[in-house]
N, CA, C and O of each residue as an XYZ file, in Angstrom:
820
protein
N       3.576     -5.365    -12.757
C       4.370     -6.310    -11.980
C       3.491     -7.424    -11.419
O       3.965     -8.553    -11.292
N       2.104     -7.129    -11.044
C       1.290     -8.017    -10.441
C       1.214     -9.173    -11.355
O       1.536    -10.274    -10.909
N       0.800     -9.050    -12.667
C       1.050    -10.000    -14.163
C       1.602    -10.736    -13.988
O       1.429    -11.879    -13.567
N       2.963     -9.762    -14.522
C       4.458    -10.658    -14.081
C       4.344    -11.622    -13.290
O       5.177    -12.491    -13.546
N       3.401    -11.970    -12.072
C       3.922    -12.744    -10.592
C       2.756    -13.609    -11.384
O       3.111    -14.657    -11.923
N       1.565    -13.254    -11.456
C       0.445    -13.889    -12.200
C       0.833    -15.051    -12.958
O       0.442    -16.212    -12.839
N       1.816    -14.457    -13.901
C       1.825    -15.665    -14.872
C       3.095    -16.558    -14.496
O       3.284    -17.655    -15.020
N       3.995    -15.970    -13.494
C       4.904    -16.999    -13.069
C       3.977    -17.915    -11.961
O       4.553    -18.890    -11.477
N       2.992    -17.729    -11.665
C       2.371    -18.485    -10.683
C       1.897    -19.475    -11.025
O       1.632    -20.356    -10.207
N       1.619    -19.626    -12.544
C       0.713    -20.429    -13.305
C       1.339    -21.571    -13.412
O       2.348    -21.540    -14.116
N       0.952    -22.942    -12.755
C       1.301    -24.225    -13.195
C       2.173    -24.533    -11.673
O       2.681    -25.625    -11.418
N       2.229    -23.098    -10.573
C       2.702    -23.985     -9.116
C       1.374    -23.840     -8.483
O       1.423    -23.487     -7.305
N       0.410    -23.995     -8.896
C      -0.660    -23.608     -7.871
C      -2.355    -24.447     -8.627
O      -2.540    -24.703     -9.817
N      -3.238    -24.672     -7.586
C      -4.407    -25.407     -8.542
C      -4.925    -24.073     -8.931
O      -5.030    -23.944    -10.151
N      -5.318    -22.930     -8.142
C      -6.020    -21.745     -8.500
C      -5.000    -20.348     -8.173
O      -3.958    -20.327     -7.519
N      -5.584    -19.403     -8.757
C      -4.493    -18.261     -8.656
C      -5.650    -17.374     -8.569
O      -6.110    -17.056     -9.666
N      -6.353    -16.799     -7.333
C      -6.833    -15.572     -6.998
C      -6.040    -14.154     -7.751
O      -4.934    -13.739     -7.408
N      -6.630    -13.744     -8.497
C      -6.109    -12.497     -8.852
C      -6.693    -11.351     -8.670
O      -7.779    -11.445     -9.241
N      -6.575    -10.139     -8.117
C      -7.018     -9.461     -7.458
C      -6.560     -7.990     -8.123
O      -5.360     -7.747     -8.250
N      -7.595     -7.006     -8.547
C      -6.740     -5.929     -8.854
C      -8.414     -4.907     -8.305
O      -9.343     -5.391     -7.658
N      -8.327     -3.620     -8.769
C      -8.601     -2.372     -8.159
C      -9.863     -2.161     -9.452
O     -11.000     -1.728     -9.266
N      -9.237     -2.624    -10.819
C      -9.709     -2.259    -11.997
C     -10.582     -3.477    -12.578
O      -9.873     -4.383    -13.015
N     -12.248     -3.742    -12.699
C     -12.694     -4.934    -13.368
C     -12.554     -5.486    -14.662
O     -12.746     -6.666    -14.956
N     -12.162     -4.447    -15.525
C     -12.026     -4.831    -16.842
C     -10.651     -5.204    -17.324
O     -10.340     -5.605    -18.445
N     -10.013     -5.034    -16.452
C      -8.173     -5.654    -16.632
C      -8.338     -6.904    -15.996
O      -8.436     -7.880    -16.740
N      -8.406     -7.139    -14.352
C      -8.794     -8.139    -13.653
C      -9.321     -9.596    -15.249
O      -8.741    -10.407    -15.970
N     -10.319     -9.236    -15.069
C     -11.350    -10.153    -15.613
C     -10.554    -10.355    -17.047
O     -10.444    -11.535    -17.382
N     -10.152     -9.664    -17.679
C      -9.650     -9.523    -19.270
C      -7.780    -10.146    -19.310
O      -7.155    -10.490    -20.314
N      -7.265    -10.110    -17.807
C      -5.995    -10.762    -17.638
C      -6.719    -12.179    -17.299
O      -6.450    -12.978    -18.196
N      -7.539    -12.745    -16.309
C      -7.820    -13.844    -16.045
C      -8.399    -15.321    -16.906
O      -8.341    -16.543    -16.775
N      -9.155    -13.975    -18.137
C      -9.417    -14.942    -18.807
C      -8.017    -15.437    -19.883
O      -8.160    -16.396    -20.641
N      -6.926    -14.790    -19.835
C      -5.858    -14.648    -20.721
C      -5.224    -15.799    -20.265
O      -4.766    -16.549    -21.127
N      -5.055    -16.204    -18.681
C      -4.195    -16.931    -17.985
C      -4.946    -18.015    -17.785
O      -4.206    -18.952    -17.488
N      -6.027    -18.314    -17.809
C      -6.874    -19.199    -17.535
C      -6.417    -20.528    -18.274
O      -6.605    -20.428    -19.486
N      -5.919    -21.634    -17.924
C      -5.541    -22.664    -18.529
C      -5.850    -23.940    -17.816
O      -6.548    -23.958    -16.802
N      -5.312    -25.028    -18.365
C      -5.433    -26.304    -17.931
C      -4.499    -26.055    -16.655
O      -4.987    -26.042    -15.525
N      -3.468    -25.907    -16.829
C      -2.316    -25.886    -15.389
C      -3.025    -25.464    -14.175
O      -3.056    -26.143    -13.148
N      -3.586    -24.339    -14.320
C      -4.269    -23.204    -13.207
C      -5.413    -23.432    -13.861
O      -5.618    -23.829    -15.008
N      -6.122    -23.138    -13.004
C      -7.544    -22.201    -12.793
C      -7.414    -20.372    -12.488
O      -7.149    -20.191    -11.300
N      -7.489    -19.582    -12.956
C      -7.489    -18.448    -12.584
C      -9.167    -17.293    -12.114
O     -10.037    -16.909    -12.895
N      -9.091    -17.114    -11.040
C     -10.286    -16.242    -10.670
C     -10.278    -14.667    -10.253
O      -9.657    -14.155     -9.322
N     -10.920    -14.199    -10.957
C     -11.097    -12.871    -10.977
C     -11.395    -12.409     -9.774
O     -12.268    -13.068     -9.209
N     -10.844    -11.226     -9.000
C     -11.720    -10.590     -8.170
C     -11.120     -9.216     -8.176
O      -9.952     -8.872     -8.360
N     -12.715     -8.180     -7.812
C     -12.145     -6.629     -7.564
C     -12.198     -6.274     -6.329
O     -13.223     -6.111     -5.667
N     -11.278     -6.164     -6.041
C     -11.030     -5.344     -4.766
C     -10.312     -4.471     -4.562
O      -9.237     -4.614     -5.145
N     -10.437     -3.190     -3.718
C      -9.487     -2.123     -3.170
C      -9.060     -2.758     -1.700
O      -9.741     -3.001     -0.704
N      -7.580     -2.933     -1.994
C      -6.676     -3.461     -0.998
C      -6.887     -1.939      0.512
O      -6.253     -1.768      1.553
N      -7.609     -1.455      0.127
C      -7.787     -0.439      1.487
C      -9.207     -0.783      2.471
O      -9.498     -0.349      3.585
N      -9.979     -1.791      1.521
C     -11.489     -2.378      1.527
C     -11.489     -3.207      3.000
O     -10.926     -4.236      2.624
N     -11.709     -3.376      4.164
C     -11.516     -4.770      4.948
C     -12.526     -5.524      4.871
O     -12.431     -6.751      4.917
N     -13.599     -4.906      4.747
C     -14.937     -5.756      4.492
C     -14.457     -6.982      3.152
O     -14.725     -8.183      3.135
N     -13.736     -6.231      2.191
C     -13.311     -6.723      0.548
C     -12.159     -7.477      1.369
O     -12.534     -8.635      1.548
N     -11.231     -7.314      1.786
C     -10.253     -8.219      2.308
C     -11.037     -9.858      3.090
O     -10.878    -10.991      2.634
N     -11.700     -9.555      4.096
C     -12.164    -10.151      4.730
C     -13.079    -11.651      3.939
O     -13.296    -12.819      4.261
N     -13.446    -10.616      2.595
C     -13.977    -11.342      1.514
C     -13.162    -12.291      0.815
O     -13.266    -13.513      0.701
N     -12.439    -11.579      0.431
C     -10.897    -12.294      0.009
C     -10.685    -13.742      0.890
O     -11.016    -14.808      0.371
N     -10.220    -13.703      1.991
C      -9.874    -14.279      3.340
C     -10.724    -15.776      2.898
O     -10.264    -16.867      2.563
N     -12.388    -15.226      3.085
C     -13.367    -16.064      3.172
C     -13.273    -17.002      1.999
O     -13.270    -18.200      2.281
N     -13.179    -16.585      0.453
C     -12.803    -17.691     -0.751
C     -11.512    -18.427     -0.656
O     -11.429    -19.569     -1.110
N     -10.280    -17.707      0.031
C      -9.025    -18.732      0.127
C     -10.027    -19.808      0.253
O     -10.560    -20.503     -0.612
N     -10.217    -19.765      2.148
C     -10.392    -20.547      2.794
C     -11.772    -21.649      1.936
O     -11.752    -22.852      2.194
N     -12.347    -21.358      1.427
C     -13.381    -22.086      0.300
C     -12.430    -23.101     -0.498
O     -12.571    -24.307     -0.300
N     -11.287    -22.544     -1.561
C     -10.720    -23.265     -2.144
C      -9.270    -23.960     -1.983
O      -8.489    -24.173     -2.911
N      -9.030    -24.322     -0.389
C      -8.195    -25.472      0.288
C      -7.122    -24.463      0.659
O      -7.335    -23.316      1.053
N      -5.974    -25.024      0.488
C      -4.555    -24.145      1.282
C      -4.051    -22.862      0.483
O      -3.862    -22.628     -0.710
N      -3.914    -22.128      1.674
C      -3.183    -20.686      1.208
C      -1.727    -21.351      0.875
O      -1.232    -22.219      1.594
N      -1.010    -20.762     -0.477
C       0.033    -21.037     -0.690
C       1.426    -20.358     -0.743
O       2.525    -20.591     -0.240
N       0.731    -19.101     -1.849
C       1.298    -18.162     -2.208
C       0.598    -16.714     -2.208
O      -0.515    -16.574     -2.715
N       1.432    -15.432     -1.504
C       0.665    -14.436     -1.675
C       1.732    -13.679     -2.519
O       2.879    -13.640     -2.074
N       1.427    -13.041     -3.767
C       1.904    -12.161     -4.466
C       1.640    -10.144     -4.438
O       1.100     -9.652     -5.429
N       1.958     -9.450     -3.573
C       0.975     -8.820     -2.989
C       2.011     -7.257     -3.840
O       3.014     -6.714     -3.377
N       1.351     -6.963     -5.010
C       2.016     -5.980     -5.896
C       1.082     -4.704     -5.686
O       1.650     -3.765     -6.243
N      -0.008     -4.320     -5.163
C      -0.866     -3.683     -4.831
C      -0.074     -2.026     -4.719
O      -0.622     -1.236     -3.950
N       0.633     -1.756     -5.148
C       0.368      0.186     -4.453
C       0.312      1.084     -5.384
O      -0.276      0.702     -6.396
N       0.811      2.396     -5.405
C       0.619      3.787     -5.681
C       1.854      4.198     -5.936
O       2.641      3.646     -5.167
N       2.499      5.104     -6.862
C       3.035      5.939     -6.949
C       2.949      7.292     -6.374
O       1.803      7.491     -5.969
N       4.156      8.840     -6.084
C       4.039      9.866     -5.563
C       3.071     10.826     -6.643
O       2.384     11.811     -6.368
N       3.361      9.933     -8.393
C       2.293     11.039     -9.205
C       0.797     10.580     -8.658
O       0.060     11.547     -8.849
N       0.207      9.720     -8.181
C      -0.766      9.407     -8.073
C      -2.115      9.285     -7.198
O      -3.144      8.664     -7.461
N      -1.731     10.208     -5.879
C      -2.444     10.666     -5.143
C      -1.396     11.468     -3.776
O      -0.168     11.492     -3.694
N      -2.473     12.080     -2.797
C      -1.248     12.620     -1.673
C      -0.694     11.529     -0.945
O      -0.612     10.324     -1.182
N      -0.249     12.426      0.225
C       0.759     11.541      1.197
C      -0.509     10.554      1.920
O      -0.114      9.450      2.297
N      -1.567     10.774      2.080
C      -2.278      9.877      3.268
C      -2.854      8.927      2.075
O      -2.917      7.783      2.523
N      -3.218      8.969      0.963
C      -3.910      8.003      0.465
C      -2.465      7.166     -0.140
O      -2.635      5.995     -0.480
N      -1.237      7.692     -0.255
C      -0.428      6.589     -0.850
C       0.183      5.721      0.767
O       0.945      4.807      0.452
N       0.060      5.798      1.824
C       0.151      5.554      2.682
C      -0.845      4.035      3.181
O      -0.436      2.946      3.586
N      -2.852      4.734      2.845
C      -2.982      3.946      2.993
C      -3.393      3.059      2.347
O      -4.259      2.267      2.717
N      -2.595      3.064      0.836
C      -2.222      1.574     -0.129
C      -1.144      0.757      0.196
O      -1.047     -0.459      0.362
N      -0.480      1.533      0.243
C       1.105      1.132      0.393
C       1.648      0.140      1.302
O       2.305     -0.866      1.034
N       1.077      0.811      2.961
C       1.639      0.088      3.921
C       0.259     -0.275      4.419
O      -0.122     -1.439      4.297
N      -0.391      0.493      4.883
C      -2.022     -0.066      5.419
C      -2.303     -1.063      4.827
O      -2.215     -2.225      5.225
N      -2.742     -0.583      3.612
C      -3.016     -1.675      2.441
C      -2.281     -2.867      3.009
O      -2.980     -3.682      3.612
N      -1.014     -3.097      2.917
C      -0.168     -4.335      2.828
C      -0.538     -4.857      4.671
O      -1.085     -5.949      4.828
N      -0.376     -4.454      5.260
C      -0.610     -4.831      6.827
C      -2.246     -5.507      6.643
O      -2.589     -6.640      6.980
N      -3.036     -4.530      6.059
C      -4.527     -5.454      6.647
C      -4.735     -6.484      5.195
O      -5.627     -7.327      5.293
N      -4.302     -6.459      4.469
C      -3.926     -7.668      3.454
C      -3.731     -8.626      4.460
O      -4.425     -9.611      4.712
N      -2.643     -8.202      5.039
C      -1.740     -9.972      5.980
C      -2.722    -10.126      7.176
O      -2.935    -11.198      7.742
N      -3.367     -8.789      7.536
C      -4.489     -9.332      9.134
C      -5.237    -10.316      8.197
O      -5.169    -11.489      8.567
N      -5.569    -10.204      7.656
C      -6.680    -10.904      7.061
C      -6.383    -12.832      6.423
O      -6.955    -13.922      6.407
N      -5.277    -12.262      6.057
C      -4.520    -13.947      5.539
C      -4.101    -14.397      6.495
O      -4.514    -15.544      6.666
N      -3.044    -13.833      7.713
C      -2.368    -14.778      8.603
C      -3.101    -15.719      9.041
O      -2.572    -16.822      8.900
N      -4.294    -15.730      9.605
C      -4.828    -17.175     10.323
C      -4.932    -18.251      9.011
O      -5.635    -19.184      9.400
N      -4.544    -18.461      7.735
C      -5.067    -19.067      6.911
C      -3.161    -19.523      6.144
O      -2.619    -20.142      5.228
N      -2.923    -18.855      7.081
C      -0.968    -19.512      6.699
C      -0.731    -20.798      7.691
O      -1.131    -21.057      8.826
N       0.419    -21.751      6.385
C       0.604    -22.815      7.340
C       1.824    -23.064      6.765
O       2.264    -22.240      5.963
N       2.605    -24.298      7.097
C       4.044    -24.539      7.008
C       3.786    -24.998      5.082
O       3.316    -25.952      4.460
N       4.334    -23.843      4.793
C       4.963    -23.841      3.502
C       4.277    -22.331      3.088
O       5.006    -21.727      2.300
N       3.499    -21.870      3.315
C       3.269    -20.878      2.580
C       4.062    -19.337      2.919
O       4.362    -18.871      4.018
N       4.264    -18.779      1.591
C       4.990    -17.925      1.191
C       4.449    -16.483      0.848
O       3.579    -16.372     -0.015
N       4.969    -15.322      1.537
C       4.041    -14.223      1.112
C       4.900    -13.057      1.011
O       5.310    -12.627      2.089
N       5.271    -12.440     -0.055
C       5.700    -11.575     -0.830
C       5.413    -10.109     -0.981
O       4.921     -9.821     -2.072
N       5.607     -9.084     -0.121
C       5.086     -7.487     -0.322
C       6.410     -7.032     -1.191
O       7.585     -7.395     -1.131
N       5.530     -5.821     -2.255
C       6.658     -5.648     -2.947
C       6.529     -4.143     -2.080
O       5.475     -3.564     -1.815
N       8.018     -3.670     -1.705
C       8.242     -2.239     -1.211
C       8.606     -1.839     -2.343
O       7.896     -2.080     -3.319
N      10.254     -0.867     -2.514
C      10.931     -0.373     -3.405
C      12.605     -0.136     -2.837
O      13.214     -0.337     -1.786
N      12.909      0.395     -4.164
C      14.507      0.983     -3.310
C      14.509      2.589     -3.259
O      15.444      3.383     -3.348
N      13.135      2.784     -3.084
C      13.463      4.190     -2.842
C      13.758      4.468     -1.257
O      14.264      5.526     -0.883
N      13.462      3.611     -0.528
C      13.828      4.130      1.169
C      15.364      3.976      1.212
O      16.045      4.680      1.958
N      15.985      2.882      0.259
C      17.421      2.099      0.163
C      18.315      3.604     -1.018
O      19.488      3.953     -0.891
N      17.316      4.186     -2.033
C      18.721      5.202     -2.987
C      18.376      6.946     -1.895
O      19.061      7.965     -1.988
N      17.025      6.734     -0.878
C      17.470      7.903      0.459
C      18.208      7.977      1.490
O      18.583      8.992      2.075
N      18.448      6.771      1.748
C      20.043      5.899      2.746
C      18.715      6.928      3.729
O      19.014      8.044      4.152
N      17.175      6.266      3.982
C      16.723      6.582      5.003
C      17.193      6.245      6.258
O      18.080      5.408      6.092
N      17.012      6.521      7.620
C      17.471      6.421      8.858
C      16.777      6.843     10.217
O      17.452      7.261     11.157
N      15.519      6.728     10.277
C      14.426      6.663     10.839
C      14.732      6.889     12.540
O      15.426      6.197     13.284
N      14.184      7.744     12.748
C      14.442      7.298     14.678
C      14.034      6.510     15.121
O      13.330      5.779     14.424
N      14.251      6.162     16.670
C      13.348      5.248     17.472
C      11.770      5.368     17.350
O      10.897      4.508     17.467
N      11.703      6.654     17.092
C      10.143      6.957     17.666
C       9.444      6.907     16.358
O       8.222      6.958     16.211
N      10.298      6.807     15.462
C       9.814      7.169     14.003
C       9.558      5.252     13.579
O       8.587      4.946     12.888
N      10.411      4.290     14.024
C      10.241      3.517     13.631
C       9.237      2.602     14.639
O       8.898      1.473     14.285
N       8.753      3.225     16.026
C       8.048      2.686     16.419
C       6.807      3.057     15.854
O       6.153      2.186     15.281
N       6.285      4.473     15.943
C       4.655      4.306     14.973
C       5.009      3.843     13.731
O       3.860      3.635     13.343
N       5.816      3.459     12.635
C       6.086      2.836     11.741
C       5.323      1.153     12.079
O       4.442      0.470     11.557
N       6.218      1.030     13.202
C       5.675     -0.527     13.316
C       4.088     -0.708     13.496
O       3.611     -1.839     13.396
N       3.435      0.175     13.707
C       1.623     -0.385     13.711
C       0.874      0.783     13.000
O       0.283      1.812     13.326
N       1.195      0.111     11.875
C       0.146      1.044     10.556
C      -0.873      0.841     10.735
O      -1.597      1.528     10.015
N      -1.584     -0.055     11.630
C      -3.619     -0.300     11.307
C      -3.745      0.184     13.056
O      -4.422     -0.584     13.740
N      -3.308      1.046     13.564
C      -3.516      1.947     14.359
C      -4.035      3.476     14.114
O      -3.602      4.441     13.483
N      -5.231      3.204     14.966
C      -6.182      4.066     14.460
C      -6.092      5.705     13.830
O      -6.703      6.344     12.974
N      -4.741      6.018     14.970
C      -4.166      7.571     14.541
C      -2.960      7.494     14.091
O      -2.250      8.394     14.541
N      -2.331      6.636     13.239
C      -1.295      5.983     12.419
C      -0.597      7.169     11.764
O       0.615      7.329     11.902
N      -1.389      8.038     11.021
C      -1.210      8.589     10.077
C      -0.466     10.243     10.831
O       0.594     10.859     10.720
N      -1.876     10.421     11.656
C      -1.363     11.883     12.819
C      -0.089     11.568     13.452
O       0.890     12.286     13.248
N      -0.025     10.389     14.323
C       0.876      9.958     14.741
C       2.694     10.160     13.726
O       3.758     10.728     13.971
N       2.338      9.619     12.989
C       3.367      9.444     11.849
C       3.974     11.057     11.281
O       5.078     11.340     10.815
N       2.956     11.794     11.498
C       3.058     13.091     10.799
C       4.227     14.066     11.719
O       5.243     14.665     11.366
N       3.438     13.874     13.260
C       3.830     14.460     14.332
C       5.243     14.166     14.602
O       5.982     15.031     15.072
N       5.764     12.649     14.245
C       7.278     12.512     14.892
C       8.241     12.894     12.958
O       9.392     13.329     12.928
N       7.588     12.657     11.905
C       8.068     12.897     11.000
C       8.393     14.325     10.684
O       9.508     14.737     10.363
N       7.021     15.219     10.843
C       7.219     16.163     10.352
C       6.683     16.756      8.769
O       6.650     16.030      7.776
N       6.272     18.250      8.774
C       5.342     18.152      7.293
C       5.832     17.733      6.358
O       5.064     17.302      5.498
N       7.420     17.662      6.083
C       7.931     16.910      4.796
C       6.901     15.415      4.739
O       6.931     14.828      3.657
N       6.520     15.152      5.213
C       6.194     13.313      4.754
C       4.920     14.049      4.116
O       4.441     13.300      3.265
N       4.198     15.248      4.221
C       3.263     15.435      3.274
C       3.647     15.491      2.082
O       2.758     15.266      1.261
N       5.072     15.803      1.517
C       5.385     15.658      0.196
C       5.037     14.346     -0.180
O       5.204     13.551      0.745
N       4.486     13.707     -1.519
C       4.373     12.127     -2.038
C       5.310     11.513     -2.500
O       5.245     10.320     -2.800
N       6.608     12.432     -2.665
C       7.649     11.708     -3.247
C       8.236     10.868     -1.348
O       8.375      9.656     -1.184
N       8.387     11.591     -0.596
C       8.895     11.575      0.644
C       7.458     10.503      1.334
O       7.829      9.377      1.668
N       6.976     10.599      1.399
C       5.553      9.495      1.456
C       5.518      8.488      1.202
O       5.186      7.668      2.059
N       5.914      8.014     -0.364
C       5.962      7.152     -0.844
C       7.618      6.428     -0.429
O       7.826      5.246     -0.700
N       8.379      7.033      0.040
C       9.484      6.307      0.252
C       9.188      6.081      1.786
O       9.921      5.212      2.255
N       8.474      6.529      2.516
C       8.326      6.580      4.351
C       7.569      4.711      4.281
O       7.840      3.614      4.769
N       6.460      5.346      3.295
C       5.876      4.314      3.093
C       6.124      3.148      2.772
O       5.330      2.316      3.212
N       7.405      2.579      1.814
C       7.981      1.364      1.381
C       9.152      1.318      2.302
O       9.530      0.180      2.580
N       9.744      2.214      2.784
C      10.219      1.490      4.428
C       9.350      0.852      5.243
O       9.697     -0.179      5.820
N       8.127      1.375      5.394
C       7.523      0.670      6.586
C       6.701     -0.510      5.931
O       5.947     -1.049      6.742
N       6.665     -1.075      4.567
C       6.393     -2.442      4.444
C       7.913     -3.083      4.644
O       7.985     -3.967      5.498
N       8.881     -2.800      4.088
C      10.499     -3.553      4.458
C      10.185     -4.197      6.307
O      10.241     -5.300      6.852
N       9.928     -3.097      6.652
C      10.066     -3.418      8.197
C       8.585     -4.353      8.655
O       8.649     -5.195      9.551
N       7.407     -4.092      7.976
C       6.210     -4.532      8.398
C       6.594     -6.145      7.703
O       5.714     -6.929      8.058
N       7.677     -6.847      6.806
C       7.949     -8.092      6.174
C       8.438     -8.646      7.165
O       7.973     -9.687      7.629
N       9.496     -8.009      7.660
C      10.296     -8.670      8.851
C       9.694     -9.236     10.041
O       9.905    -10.256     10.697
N       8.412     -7.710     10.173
C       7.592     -8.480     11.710
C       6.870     -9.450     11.638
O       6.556    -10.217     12.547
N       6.432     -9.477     10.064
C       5.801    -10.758      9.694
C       6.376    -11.920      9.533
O       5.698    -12.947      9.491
N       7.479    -11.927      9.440
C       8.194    -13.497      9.103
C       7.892    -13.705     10.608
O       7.215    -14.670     10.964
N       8.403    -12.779     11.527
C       8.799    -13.922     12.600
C       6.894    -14.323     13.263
O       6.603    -15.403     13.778
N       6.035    -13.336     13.088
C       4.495    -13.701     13.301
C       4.102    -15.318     12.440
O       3.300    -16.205     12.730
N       4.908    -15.191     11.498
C       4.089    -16.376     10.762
C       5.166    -17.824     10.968
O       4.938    -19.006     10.712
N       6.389    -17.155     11.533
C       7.341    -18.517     11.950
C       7.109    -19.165     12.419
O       7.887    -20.112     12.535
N       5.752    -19.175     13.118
C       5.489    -20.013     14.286
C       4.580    -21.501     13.375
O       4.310    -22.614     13.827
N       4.312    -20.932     12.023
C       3.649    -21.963     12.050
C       4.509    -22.529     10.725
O       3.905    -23.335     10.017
N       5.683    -22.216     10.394
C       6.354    -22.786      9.277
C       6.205    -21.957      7.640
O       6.539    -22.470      6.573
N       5.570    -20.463      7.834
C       5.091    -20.192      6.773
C       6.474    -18.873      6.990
O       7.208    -18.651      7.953
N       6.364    -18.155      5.511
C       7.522    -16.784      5.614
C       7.026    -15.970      4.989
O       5.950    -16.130      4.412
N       7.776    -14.805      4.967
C       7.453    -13.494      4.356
C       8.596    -12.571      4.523
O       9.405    -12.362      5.427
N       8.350    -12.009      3.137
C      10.005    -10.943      2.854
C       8.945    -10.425      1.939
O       7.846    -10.772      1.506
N      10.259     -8.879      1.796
C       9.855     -8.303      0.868
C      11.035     -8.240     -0.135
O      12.158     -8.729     -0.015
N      10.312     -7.250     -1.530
C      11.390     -7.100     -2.419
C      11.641     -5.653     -2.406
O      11.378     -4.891     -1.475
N      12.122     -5.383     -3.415
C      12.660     -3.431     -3.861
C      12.443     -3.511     -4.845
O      12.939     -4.623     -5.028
N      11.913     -3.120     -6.149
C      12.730     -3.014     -7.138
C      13.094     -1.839     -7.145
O      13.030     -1.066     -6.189
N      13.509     -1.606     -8.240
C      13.451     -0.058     -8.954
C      12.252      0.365     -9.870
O      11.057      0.068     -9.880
N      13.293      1.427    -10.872
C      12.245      1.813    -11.992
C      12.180      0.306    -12.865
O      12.974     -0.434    -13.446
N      10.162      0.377    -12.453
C      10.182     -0.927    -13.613
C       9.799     -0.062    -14.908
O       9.675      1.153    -14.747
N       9.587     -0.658    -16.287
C       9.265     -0.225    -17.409
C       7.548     -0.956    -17.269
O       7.257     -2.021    -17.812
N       6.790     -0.319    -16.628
C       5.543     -0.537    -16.512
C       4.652      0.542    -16.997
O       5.365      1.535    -17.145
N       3.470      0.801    -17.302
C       2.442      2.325    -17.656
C       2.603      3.631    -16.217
O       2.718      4.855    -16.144
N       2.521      2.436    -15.231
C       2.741      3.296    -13.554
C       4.424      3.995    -13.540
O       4.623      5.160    -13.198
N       5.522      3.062    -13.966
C       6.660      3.674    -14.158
C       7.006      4.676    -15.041
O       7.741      5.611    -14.725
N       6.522      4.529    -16.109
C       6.521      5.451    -17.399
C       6.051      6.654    -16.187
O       6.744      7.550    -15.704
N       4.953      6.381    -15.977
C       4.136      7.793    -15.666
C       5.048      8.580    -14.630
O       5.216      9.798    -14.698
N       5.656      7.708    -13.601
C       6.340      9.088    -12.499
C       7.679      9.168    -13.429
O       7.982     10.358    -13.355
N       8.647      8.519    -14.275
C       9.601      9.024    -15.362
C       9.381     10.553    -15.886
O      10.064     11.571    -15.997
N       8.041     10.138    -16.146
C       7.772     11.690    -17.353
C       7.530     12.986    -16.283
O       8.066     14.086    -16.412
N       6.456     12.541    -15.034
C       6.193     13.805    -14.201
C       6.647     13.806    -13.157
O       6.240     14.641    -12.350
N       7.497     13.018    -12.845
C       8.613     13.071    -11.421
C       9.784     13.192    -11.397
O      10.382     13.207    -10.321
C-alpha cells in the first residue's frame, strides 16, 4: 500500500521521501520511481526508531516544505505479539507526527492508514479505555492499556484492532493540533488488501 501512495505521489511533489523498514526494497522501489517529475529518496528506517524519526524530521526540513505525509507503516496479528504490533501501529504513528508536526504548515496533508477492523468489531471502548488510548508515547502506555483492557488485548488479532482504533482517534487529535496552522490529518480503513502482508494473515488468520 505504501507503493501504491508512492507512485500516486509522483509528479505532486519536487521530492518523495520514501521510507520503509527493508533496504533492498526501499532503494530497489526508489530507483523504479525515480523520474523527471519527482526526485525520489531512499531511506531506512524503523518507524519505532526516534533517534531515525528525528532523522527523518531533520532532511524534510533540508529539502523545503513538508507537504504530504503518506504514513502506511504497520504490522499485522500474524506478525508479531500484542506489544510489538502496538508499538508500530499506534506508537509508531504518534511519534512519526511528534516528529513532523513542527514542520506542518497551511496546506500540508497527513494520512495514517488504520483499518476496518475496529469498524467490522463495532468496537466500543470505555472512558478509561479511550483515555490511555489517547497518549500512546506515554511511558507506561502499554501496562496502562493492559490494566483497563484486560488480557484479551494480549491476543494480536484483538491488538491489532485496539491498535487501529487508537490511530482513528490519534487522526482526529491531530487534525485539530495541526488546525492551528492550516495543515490536516485523517485517517483511512481499508480492508483486506491483496498485498504479500494480506495474503499472509488470509492463509494463517
Amino acid at each position: 500500500m505504501g507503493y501504491a501512495c508512492a507512485q500516486r505521489m509522483i509528479g505532486t511533489v519536487d521530492t518523495v521521501l520514501l521510507v520503509d523498514l527493508d533496504a533492498d526494497t526501499v532503494r530497489a522501489t526508489a530507483d523504479e520511481l525515480n523520474g523527471d517529475r519527482t526526485r525520489v529518496e531512499p531511506i531506512v528506517l524503523d518507524v519505532t526508531d526516534v533517534d531515525g524519526l528525528e532523522r527523518l524530521a531533520a532532511r524534510v526540513t533540508e529539502l523545503g516544505t513538508l507537504r504530504s505525509v503518506a504514513h502506511a507503516a504497520g504490522i499485522s496479528p500474524t506478525m508479531a505479539d500484542w506489544r510489538r504490533i502496538f508499538a508500530v501501529d499506534l506508537v509508531g504513528t504518534a511519534r512519526l507526527a511528534r516528529a513532523l508536526r513542527p514542520l506542518a504548515t497551511a496546506g500540508t496533508a497527513s494520512v495514517y492508514f488504520a483499518s476496518m477492523a475496529p469498524n467490522i468489531g463495532r468496537m466500543q471502548p470505555s472512558p478509561e479505555e479511550i483515555a490511555v488510548l489517547a497518549d500512546p508515547l506515554a511511558e507506561d502506555f502499554l501496562d496502562r492499556l493492559r490494566e483497563v483492557v484486560g488480557e484479551a488485548i494480549e491476543h494480536p488479532g484483538v491488538a491489532y484492532a485496539w491498535a487501529k482504533y487508537g490511530v482513528q482517534q490519534f487522526a482526529r487529535d491531530e487534525a485539530v493540533r495541526l488546525g492551528a496552522v492550516g495543515a490536516r490529518a485523517c485517517s483511512v480503513s481499508p480492508g483486506i488488501i491483496d498485498t504479500p502482508q494480506g495474503r499472509q494473515e488470509a492463509d494463517h488468520n
